[in-house]
PDB file of C-alpha atoms and ligand atoms in Angstrom:
ATOM      1  CA  MET J1182      24.633  -7.696  31.009  1.00 85.00           C
ATOM      2  CA  SER J1183      27.911  -6.110  29.892  1.00 95.00           C
ATOM      3  CA  ILE J1184      28.168  -3.669  27.043  1.00 97.00           C
ATOM      4  CA  ALA J1185      29.936  -6.275  24.925  1.00 97.00           C
ATOM      5  CA  ALA J1186      27.217  -8.828  25.626  1.00 97.00           C
ATOM      6  CA  ASN J1187      24.476  -6.331  24.713  1.00 98.00           C
ATOM      7  CA  ILE J1188      26.193  -5.668  21.388  1.00 98.00           C
ATOM      8  CA  GLU J1189      26.651  -9.344  20.710  1.00 97.00           C
ATOM      9  CA  LYS J1190      23.002 -10.022  21.389  1.00 96.00           C
ATOM     10  CA  LEU J1191      21.883  -7.192  19.035  1.00 96.00           C
ATOM     11  CA  LYS J1192      24.229  -8.319  16.247  1.00 95.00           C
ATOM     12  CA  GLN J1193      22.722 -11.822  16.318  1.00 94.00           C
ATOM     13  CA  GLN J1194      19.397 -10.253  15.415  1.00 93.00           C
ATOM     14  CA  LEU J1195      20.815  -8.281  12.446  1.00 94.00           C
ATOM     15  CA  SER J1196      21.374  -9.614   8.970  1.00 92.00           C
ATOM     16  CA  GLN J1197      24.681  -8.669   7.340  1.00 89.00           C
ATOM     17  CA  ASN J1198      23.179  -5.758   5.380  1.00 92.00           C
ATOM     18  CA  ILE J1199      22.021  -3.896   8.526  1.00 97.00           C
ATOM     19  CA  LYS J1200      24.554  -1.730  10.316  1.00 98.00           C
ATOM     20  CA  LEU J1201      24.513  -1.086  14.030  1.00 98.00           C
ATOM     21  CA  ILE J1202      25.279   2.469  15.198  1.00 98.00           C
ATOM     22  CA  ALA J1203      26.005   2.389  18.959  1.00 98.00           C
ATOM     23  CA  VAL J1204      24.560   5.662  20.327  1.00 98.00           C
ATOM     24  CA  SER J1205      26.915   6.770  23.022  1.00 98.00           C
ATOM     25  CA  LYS J1206      25.585  10.248  23.888  1.00 98.00           C
ATOM     26  CA  THR J1207      25.935  11.134  27.565  1.00 98.00           C
ATOM     27  CA  LYS J1208      28.072   8.006  28.205  1.00 98.00           C
ATOM     28  CA  PRO J1209      31.765   8.211  29.229  1.00 98.00           C
ATOM     29  CA  VAL J1210      34.683   7.316  26.976  1.00 98.00           C
ATOM     30  CA  GLU J1211      35.329   4.271  29.126  1.00 98.00           C
ATOM     31  CA  SER J1212      32.006   2.788  28.029  1.00 98.00           C
ATOM     32  CA  ILE J1213      32.749   3.558  24.362  1.00 98.00           C
ATOM     33  CA  LEU J1214      36.115   1.871  24.708  1.00 98.00           C
ATOM     34  CA  GLU J1215      34.482  -1.193  26.148  1.00 98.00           C
ATOM     35  CA  ALA J1216      32.269  -1.365  23.093  1.00 98.00           C
ATOM     36  CA  TYR J1217      35.169  -0.634  20.734  1.00 98.00           C
ATOM     37  CA  ASN J1218      37.316  -3.388  22.278  1.00 98.00           C
ATOM     38  CA  SER J1219      34.488  -5.860  21.623  1.00 97.00           C
ATOM     39  CA  GLY J1220      34.651  -4.939  17.942  1.00 97.00           C
ATOM     40  CA  GLN J1221      32.039  -2.129  17.589  1.00 98.00           C
ATOM     41  CA  LYS J1222      33.499   0.612  15.322  1.00 98.00           C
ATOM     42  CA  ALA J1223      30.448   2.879  14.489  1.00 98.00           C
ATOM     43  CA  PHE J1224      29.222   5.296  17.206  1.00 98.00           C
ATOM     44  CA  GLY J1225      26.535   7.990  17.152  1.00 98.00           C
ATOM     45  CA  GLU J1226      26.425  11.274  19.022  1.00 98.00           C
ATOM     46  CA  ASN J1227      23.849  14.069  18.998  1.00 98.00           C
ATOM     47  CA  LYS J1228      25.864  17.043  20.282  1.00 98.00           C
ATOM     48  CA  VAL J1229      28.778  18.648  18.439  1.00 98.00           C
ATOM     49  CA  GLN J1230      30.825  19.552  21.475  1.00 98.00           C
ATOM     50  CA  GLU J1231      30.514  16.092  22.966  1.00 98.00           C
ATOM     51  CA  LEU J1232      31.321  14.448  19.629  1.00 98.00           C
ATOM     52  CA  VAL J1233      34.435  16.545  19.152  1.00 98.00           C
ATOM     53  CA  SER J1234      35.682  15.876  22.708  1.00 98.00           C
ATOM     54  CA  LYS J1235      35.125  12.093  22.360  1.00 98.00           C
ATOM     55  CA  TYR J1236      36.778  12.057  18.916  1.00 98.00           C
ATOM     56  CA  GLU J1237      39.877  13.671  20.377  1.00 98.00           C
ATOM     57  CA  GLN J1238      40.100  11.123  23.266  1.00 98.00           C
ATOM     58  CA  LEU J1239      39.331   7.936  21.415  1.00 98.00           C
ATOM     59  CA  PRO J1240      40.966   5.668  18.770  1.00 98.00           C
ATOM     60  CA  LYS J1241      41.067   7.310  15.330  1.00 98.00           C
ATOM     61  CA  ASP J1242      39.597   4.392  13.427  1.00 98.00           C
ATOM     62  CA  ILE J1243      36.211   4.927  15.058  1.00 98.00           C
ATOM     63  CA  GLU J1244      33.532   5.795  12.543  1.00 98.00           C
ATOM     64  CA  TRP J1245      31.568   8.769  13.993  1.00 99.00           C
ATOM     65  CA  HIS J1246      27.928   9.466  13.120  1.00 99.00           C
ATOM     66  CA  LEU J1247      26.203  12.751  13.960  1.00 98.00           C
ATOM     67  CA  ILE J1248      22.579  11.828  14.593  1.00 98.00           C
ATOM     68  CA  GLY J1249      21.103  14.892  16.326  1.00 97.00           C
ATOM     69  CA  HIS J1250      19.971  18.360  15.170  1.00 96.00           C
ATOM     70  CA  LEU J1251      22.978  20.249  13.796  1.00 98.00           C
ATOM     71  CA  GLN J1252      23.365  24.027  13.965  1.00 98.00           C
ATOM     72  CA  SER J1253      24.965  25.617  10.920  1.00 98.00           C
ATOM     73  CA  ASN J1254      27.541  27.530  12.940  1.00 98.00           C
ATOM     74  CA  LYS J1255      28.912  24.235  14.417  1.00 98.00           C
ATOM     75  CA  VAL J1256      29.282  22.342  11.096  1.00 98.00           C
ATOM     76  CA  LYS J1257      32.906  23.307  10.707  1.00 98.00           C
ATOM     77  CA  TYR J1258      34.019  21.540  13.870  1.00 98.00           C
ATOM     78  CA  ILE J1259      32.933  18.077  12.759  1.00 98.00           C
ATOM     79  CA  ILE J1260      33.543  18.043   8.973  1.00 98.00           C
ATOM     80  CA  PRO J1261      37.242  17.088   9.270  1.00 98.00           C
ATOM     81  CA  PHE J1262      36.375  13.721  10.814  1.00 98.00           C
ATOM     82  CA  VAL J1263      32.692  12.878  10.775  1.00 98.00           C
ATOM     83  CA  HIS J1264      31.736   9.769   8.721  1.00 98.00           C
ATOM     84  CA  LEU J1265      28.038  10.395   8.213  1.00 98.00           C
ATOM     85  CA  ILE J1266      25.610  13.155   9.189  1.00 98.00           C
ATOM     86  CA  HIS J1267      22.126  11.647   9.644  1.00 98.00           C
ATOM     87  CA  SER J1268      20.294  14.834  10.439  1.00 98.00           C
ATOM     88  CA  ILE J1269      20.265  17.224   7.470  1.00 98.00           C
ATOM     89  CA  ASP J1270      16.935  18.976   8.076  1.00 97.00           C
ATOM     90  CA  SER J1271      17.169  22.101   5.910  1.00 97.00           C
ATOM     91  CA  GLU J1272      18.733  23.205   2.660  1.00 98.00           C
ATOM     92  CA  SER J1273      20.666  26.018   4.430  1.00 98.00           C
ATOM     93  CA  LEU J1274      22.357  23.352   6.610  1.00 98.00           C
ATOM     94  CA  LEU J1275      23.183  21.298   3.581  1.00 98.00           C
ATOM     95  CA  LEU J1276      24.741  24.342   1.885  1.00 98.00           C
ATOM     96  CA  GLU J1277      26.886  24.988   4.997  1.00 98.00           C
ATOM     97  CA  VAL J1278      28.075  21.354   5.061  1.00 98.00           C
ATOM     98  CA  ASN J1279      28.887  21.621   1.357  1.00 98.00           C
ATOM     99  CA  LYS J1280      30.866  24.883   1.955  1.00 98.00           C
ATOM    100  CA  GLN J1281      32.902  23.456   4.851  1.00 98.00           C
ATOM    101  CA  ALA J1282      33.547  20.153   3.067  1.00 98.00           C
ATOM    102  CA  SER J1283      34.779  22.007  -0.026  1.00 98.00           C
ATOM    103  CA  LYS J1284      37.393  23.866   2.071  1.00 98.00           C
ATOM    104  CA  ILE J1285      39.107  20.548   2.837  1.00 98.00           C
ATOM    105  CA  ASN J1286      38.317  18.834  -0.482  1.00 98.00           C
ATOM    106  CA  LYS J1287      36.073  16.278   1.228  1.00 98.00           C
ATOM    107  CA  ILE J1288      32.918  14.691  -0.141  1.00 97.00           C
ATOM    108  CA  GLN J1289      30.762  14.591   2.956  1.00 98.00           C
ATOM    109  CA  LYS J1290      28.248  11.740   3.203  1.00 98.00           C
ATOM    110  CA  VAL J1291      24.857  12.773   4.561  1.00 98.00           C
ATOM    111  CA  LEU J1292      21.323  11.461   5.098  1.00 98.00           C
ATOM    112  CA  LEU J1293      18.285  13.687   4.711  1.00 98.00           C
ATOM    113  CA  GLN J1294      16.102  13.562   7.861  1.00 98.00           C
ATOM    114  CA  ILE J1295      12.449  13.338   7.012  1.00 97.00           C
ATOM    115  CA  SER J1296       9.741  14.209   9.470  1.00 96.00           C
ATOM    116  CA  ILE J1297       7.429  11.226   9.915  1.00 95.00           C
ATOM    117  CA  ALA J1298       6.263  11.553  13.539  1.00 93.00           C
ATOM    118  CA  ASP J1299       3.341  13.440  15.127  1.00 87.00           C
ATOM    119  CA  GLU J1300       5.522  15.381  17.489  1.00 76.00           C
ATOM    120  CA  GLU J1301       6.311  18.834  16.250  1.00 70.00           C
ATOM    121  CA  THR J1302       9.578  18.804  18.179  1.00 67.00           C
ATOM    122  CA  LYS J1303      11.130  16.252  15.875  1.00 70.00           C
ATOM    123  CA  PHE J1304      13.138  17.940  13.158  1.00 87.00           C
ATOM    124  CA  GLY J1305      12.955  16.968   9.588  1.00 95.00           C
ATOM    125  CA  LEU J1306      12.140  17.829   6.000  1.00 97.00           C
ATOM    126  CA  ASP J1307       8.702  17.348   4.467  1.00 95.00           C
ATOM    127  CA  GLN J1308       8.263  15.678   1.130  1.00 95.00           C
ATOM    128  CA  ASN J1309       8.309  18.825  -0.901  1.00 96.00           C
ATOM    129  CA  ASP J1310      11.598  20.038   0.703  1.00 96.00           C
ATOM    130  CA  LEU J1311      13.065  16.671   0.048  1.00 97.00           C
ATOM    131  CA  LEU J1312      12.212  16.648  -3.634  1.00 96.00           C
ATOM    132  CA  LYS J1313      13.531  20.219  -4.074  1.00 97.00           C
ATOM    133  CA  ILE J1314      16.814  19.235  -2.461  1.00 98.00           C
ATOM    134  CA  ILE J1315      17.118  16.139  -4.584  1.00 97.00           C
ATOM    135  CA  ASP J1316      16.479  18.186  -7.757  1.00 95.00           C
ATOM    136  CA  ASN J1317      19.187  20.604  -6.829  1.00 97.00           C
ATOM    137  CA  TYR J1318      21.495  17.780  -5.954  1.00 96.00           C
ATOM    138  CA  ILE J1319      21.008  16.187  -9.384  1.00 93.00           C
ATOM    139  CA  SER J1320      21.752  19.641 -10.910  1.00 93.00           C
ATOM    140  CA  ASN J1321      25.045  19.560  -8.971  1.00 94.00           C
ATOM    141  CA  ASP J1322      24.284  22.390  -6.524  1.00 96.00           C
ATOM    142  CA  TYR J1323      26.201  20.566  -3.759  1.00 97.00           C
ATOM    143  CA  PRO J1324      29.389  19.223  -5.311  1.00 97.00           C
ATOM    144  CA  ASN J1325      30.954  18.307  -1.971  1.00 97.00           C
ATOM    145  CA  ILE J1326      27.964  16.366  -0.693  1.00 97.00           C
ATOM    146  CA  ALA J1327      26.980  12.701  -1.202  1.00 97.00           C
ATOM    147  CA  ILE J1328      23.393  12.154  -0.236  1.00 97.00           C
ATOM    148  CA  VAL J1329      23.386   8.426   0.573  1.00 97.00           C
ATOM    149  CA  GLY J1330      19.919   7.935   1.963  1.00 98.00           C
ATOM    150  CA  LEU J1331      17.165   9.054   4.378  1.00 98.00           C
ATOM    151  CA  MET J1332      16.702   9.054   8.128  1.00 98.00           C
ATOM    152  CA  GLY J1333      13.573   9.227  10.279  1.00 97.00           C
ATOM    153  CA  MET J1334      12.283   8.963  13.847  1.00 96.00           C
ATOM    154  CA  ALA J1335       8.899   7.485  14.565  1.00 96.00           C
ATOM    155  CA  THR J1336       6.427   8.957  17.084  1.00 95.00           C
ATOM    156  CA  PHE J1337       7.168   7.934  20.653  1.00 92.00           C
ATOM    157  CA  THR J1338       4.295   5.607  21.343  1.00 94.00           C
ATOM    158  CA  GLU J1339       3.469   2.087  22.401  1.00 95.00           C
ATOM    159  CA  ASN J1340       1.273   1.713  19.305  1.00 97.00           C
ATOM    160  CA  GLU J1341       3.450  -0.543  17.148  1.00 98.00           C
ATOM    161  CA  GLU J1342       1.077  -0.416  14.175  1.00 98.00           C
ATOM    162  CA  LYS J1343       1.487   3.405  14.145  1.00 97.00           C
ATOM    163  CA  ILE J1344       5.272   3.122  14.259  1.00 97.00           C
ATOM    164  CA  ALA J1345       5.233   0.525  11.523  1.00 98.00           C
ATOM    165  CA  ASN J1346       3.062   2.792   9.346  1.00 98.00           C
ATOM    166  CA  GLU J1347       5.388   5.747   9.817  1.00 97.00           C
ATOM    167  CA  PHE J1348       8.428   3.653   8.882  1.00 98.00           C
ATOM    168  CA  ALA J1349       6.600   2.111   5.950  1.00 98.00           C
ATOM    169  CA  GLY J1350       5.709   5.565   4.632  1.00 98.00           C
ATOM    170  CA  LEU J1351       9.363   6.586   4.782  1.00 98.00           C
ATOM    171  CA  LYS J1352      10.482   3.322   3.046  1.00 98.00           C
ATOM    172  CA  LYS J1353       8.015   4.118   0.254  1.00 98.00           C
ATOM    173  CA  LEU J1354       9.412   7.625  -0.136  1.00 97.00           C
ATOM    174  CA  PHE J1355      12.925   6.244  -0.134  1.00 97.00           C
ATOM    175  CA  ASP J1356      12.025   3.736  -2.918  1.00 97.00           C
ATOM    176  CA  GLN J1357      10.363   6.536  -4.976  1.00 96.00           C
ATOM    177  CA  VAL J1358      13.420   8.716  -4.694  1.00 96.00           C
ATOM    178  CA  LYS J1359      15.750   5.857  -5.488  1.00 95.00           C
ATOM    179  CA  LEU J1360      13.871   4.783  -8.493  1.00 94.00           C
ATOM    180  CA  GLY J1361      13.151   8.285  -9.716  1.00 93.00           C
ATOM    181  CA  TYR J1362      16.617   9.727  -9.385  1.00 91.00           C
ATOM    182  CA  PHE J1363      19.236   7.202  -8.495  1.00 88.00           C
ATOM    183  CA  LYS J1364      18.238   4.133 -10.567  1.00 79.00           C
ATOM    184  CA  ASN J1365      21.651   3.108 -11.662  1.00 70.00           C
ATOM    185  CA  GLN J1366      23.629   4.258  -8.688  1.00 70.00           C
ATOM    186  CA  VAL J1367      24.554   2.274  -5.677  1.00 69.00           C
ATOM    187  CA  SER J1368      25.138   5.427  -3.722  1.00 89.00           C
ATOM    188  CA  PHE J1369      21.580   6.055  -2.465  1.00 95.00           C
ATOM    189  CA  ASN J1370      21.180   3.000  -0.353  1.00 95.00           C
ATOM    190  CA  GLU J1371      20.755   3.819   3.353  1.00 98.00           C
ATOM    191  CA  LEU J1372      17.539   4.000   5.428  1.00 98.00           C
ATOM    192  CA  SER J1373      18.435   4.962   9.029  1.00 98.00           C
ATOM    193  CA  ILE J1374      15.421   3.990  11.072  1.00 98.00           C
ATOM    194  CA  GLY J1375      15.097   2.226  14.434  1.00 98.00           C
ATOM    195  CA  MET J1376      16.187   2.924  18.005  1.00 98.00           C
ATOM    196  CA  SER J1377      16.172   0.782  21.194  1.00 98.00           C
ATOM    197  CA  SER J1378      12.355   0.799  21.428  1.00 97.00           C
ATOM    198  CA  ASP J1379      11.489   0.220  17.811  1.00 98.00           C
ATOM    199  CA  TYR J1380      14.438  -1.316  15.945  1.00 98.00           C
ATOM    200  CA  GLU J1381      12.680  -4.655  15.469  1.00 97.00           C
ATOM    201  CA  ILE J1382       9.785  -2.880  13.715  1.00 98.00           C
ATOM    202  CA  ALA J1383      12.266  -0.796  11.683  1.00 98.00           C
ATOM    203  CA  ILE J1384      14.089  -3.896  10.458  1.00 98.00           C
ATOM    204  CA  LYS J1385      10.789  -5.392   9.163  1.00 97.00           C
ATOM    205  CA  GLU J1386      10.113  -2.143   7.364  1.00 98.00           C
ATOM    206  CA  GLY J1387      13.475  -2.048   5.529  1.00 98.00           C
ATOM    207  CA  SER J1388      16.014  -0.394   7.783  1.00 98.00           C
ATOM    208  CA  THR J1389      19.680  -0.566   6.732  1.00 98.00           C
ATOM    209  CA  MET J1390      21.029   1.233   9.821  1.00 98.00           C
ATOM    210  CA  ILE J1391      19.758   1.088  13.352  1.00 98.00           C
ATOM    211  CA  ARG J1392      20.763   3.664  15.992  1.00 98.00           C
ATOM    212  CA  VAL J1393      20.675   1.966  19.374  1.00 98.00           C
ATOM    213  CA  GLY J1394      21.765   3.633  22.687  1.00 98.00           C
ATOM    214  CA  SER J1395      20.047   2.451  25.863  1.00 98.00           C
ATOM    215  CA  ASN J1396      19.812  -1.171  24.885  1.00 98.00           C
ATOM    216  CA  ILE J1397      23.654  -1.183  24.697  1.00 98.00           C
ATOM    217  CA  PHE J1398      24.841   1.294  27.300  1.00 98.00           C
ATOM    218  CA  GLY J1399      21.879   1.314  29.715  1.00 96.00           C
ATOM    219  CA  SER J1400      19.331   4.013  30.318  1.00 95.00           C
ATOM    220  CA  ARG J1401      20.360   7.671  30.321  1.00 92.00           C
TER     221      ARG J1401
HETATM  222  C1  PLP A2408      19.281   9.088  21.409  1.00 54.67           C
HETATM  223  C2  PLP A2408      19.024   8.756  20.016  1.00 54.67           C
HETATM  224  C3  PLP A2408      18.980   7.448  19.535  1.00 54.67           C
HETATM  225  C4  PLP A2408      19.098   6.239  20.442  1.00 54.67           C
HETATM  226  O1  PLP A2408      18.039   6.211  21.387  1.00 54.67           O
HETATM  227  P1  PLP A2408      17.874   4.877  22.308  1.00 54.67           P
HETATM  228  O2  PLP A2408      16.439   4.936  22.663  1.00 54.67           O
HETATM  229  O3  PLP A2408      18.751   5.150  23.452  1.00 54.67           O
HETATM  230  O4  PLP A2408      18.239   3.694  21.581  1.00 54.67           O
HETATM  231  C5  PLP A2408      18.696   7.228  18.195  1.00 54.67           C
HETATM  232  N1  PLP A2408      18.586   8.271  17.340  1.00 54.67           N
HETATM  233  C6  PLP A2408      18.621   9.565  17.708  1.00 54.67           C
HETATM  234  C7  PLP A2408      18.477  10.626  16.695  1.00 54.67           C
HETATM  235  C8  PLP A2408      18.841   9.856  19.075  1.00 54.67           C
HETATM  236  O5  PLP A2408      18.961  11.125  19.439  1.00 54.67           O
END
């Protein structure tokens, strides 16, 4: 099937309140343009250099999402144009994003990445780190940041019940934070869970954003 047909098929499975991020890492700009011309405007990349290069070559109304681990020394290259950073996994990284955003008077939207999988290779904050950051955020420690939700990646396994449990745990944490700290605000609303292999489970568990690559662009 074509890229456009793959996107169309996915969109039919999504209710209006769930956003599709087309993950275009390793794929050429021609493939991104094909998706763009079919109406897809949100794309995700996991490497800064690749993201910057594609940003420069592609239409400026594309909404870029950084979804992979971000090194502090590379933050400055993406802040001028990135729409949402999904992968804030330490307070020092958050402070650097705040600093670079303040230089250009931008309020940078971010998600906090929470570690929910077994694999130690997956980056992310634990619950204590998360609550510390939220406390500091409420005390206005990061004036150029808008924390709009949480992101997580489930364990890579065929065990769907395990994946569902990990997503459900993150949804519970999301609800606790929202009720505890953001009760009257619409700004803490995003739960970025679900990829090609597990987006159907993620949707059942409350996803508001799915990040799908291979189901759209083919395997990498
Ligand atoms: C690559 C990647 C995805 C998409 O993976 P697919 O299995 O190709 O859908 C989603 N999220 C993150 C963080 C990724 O790095």
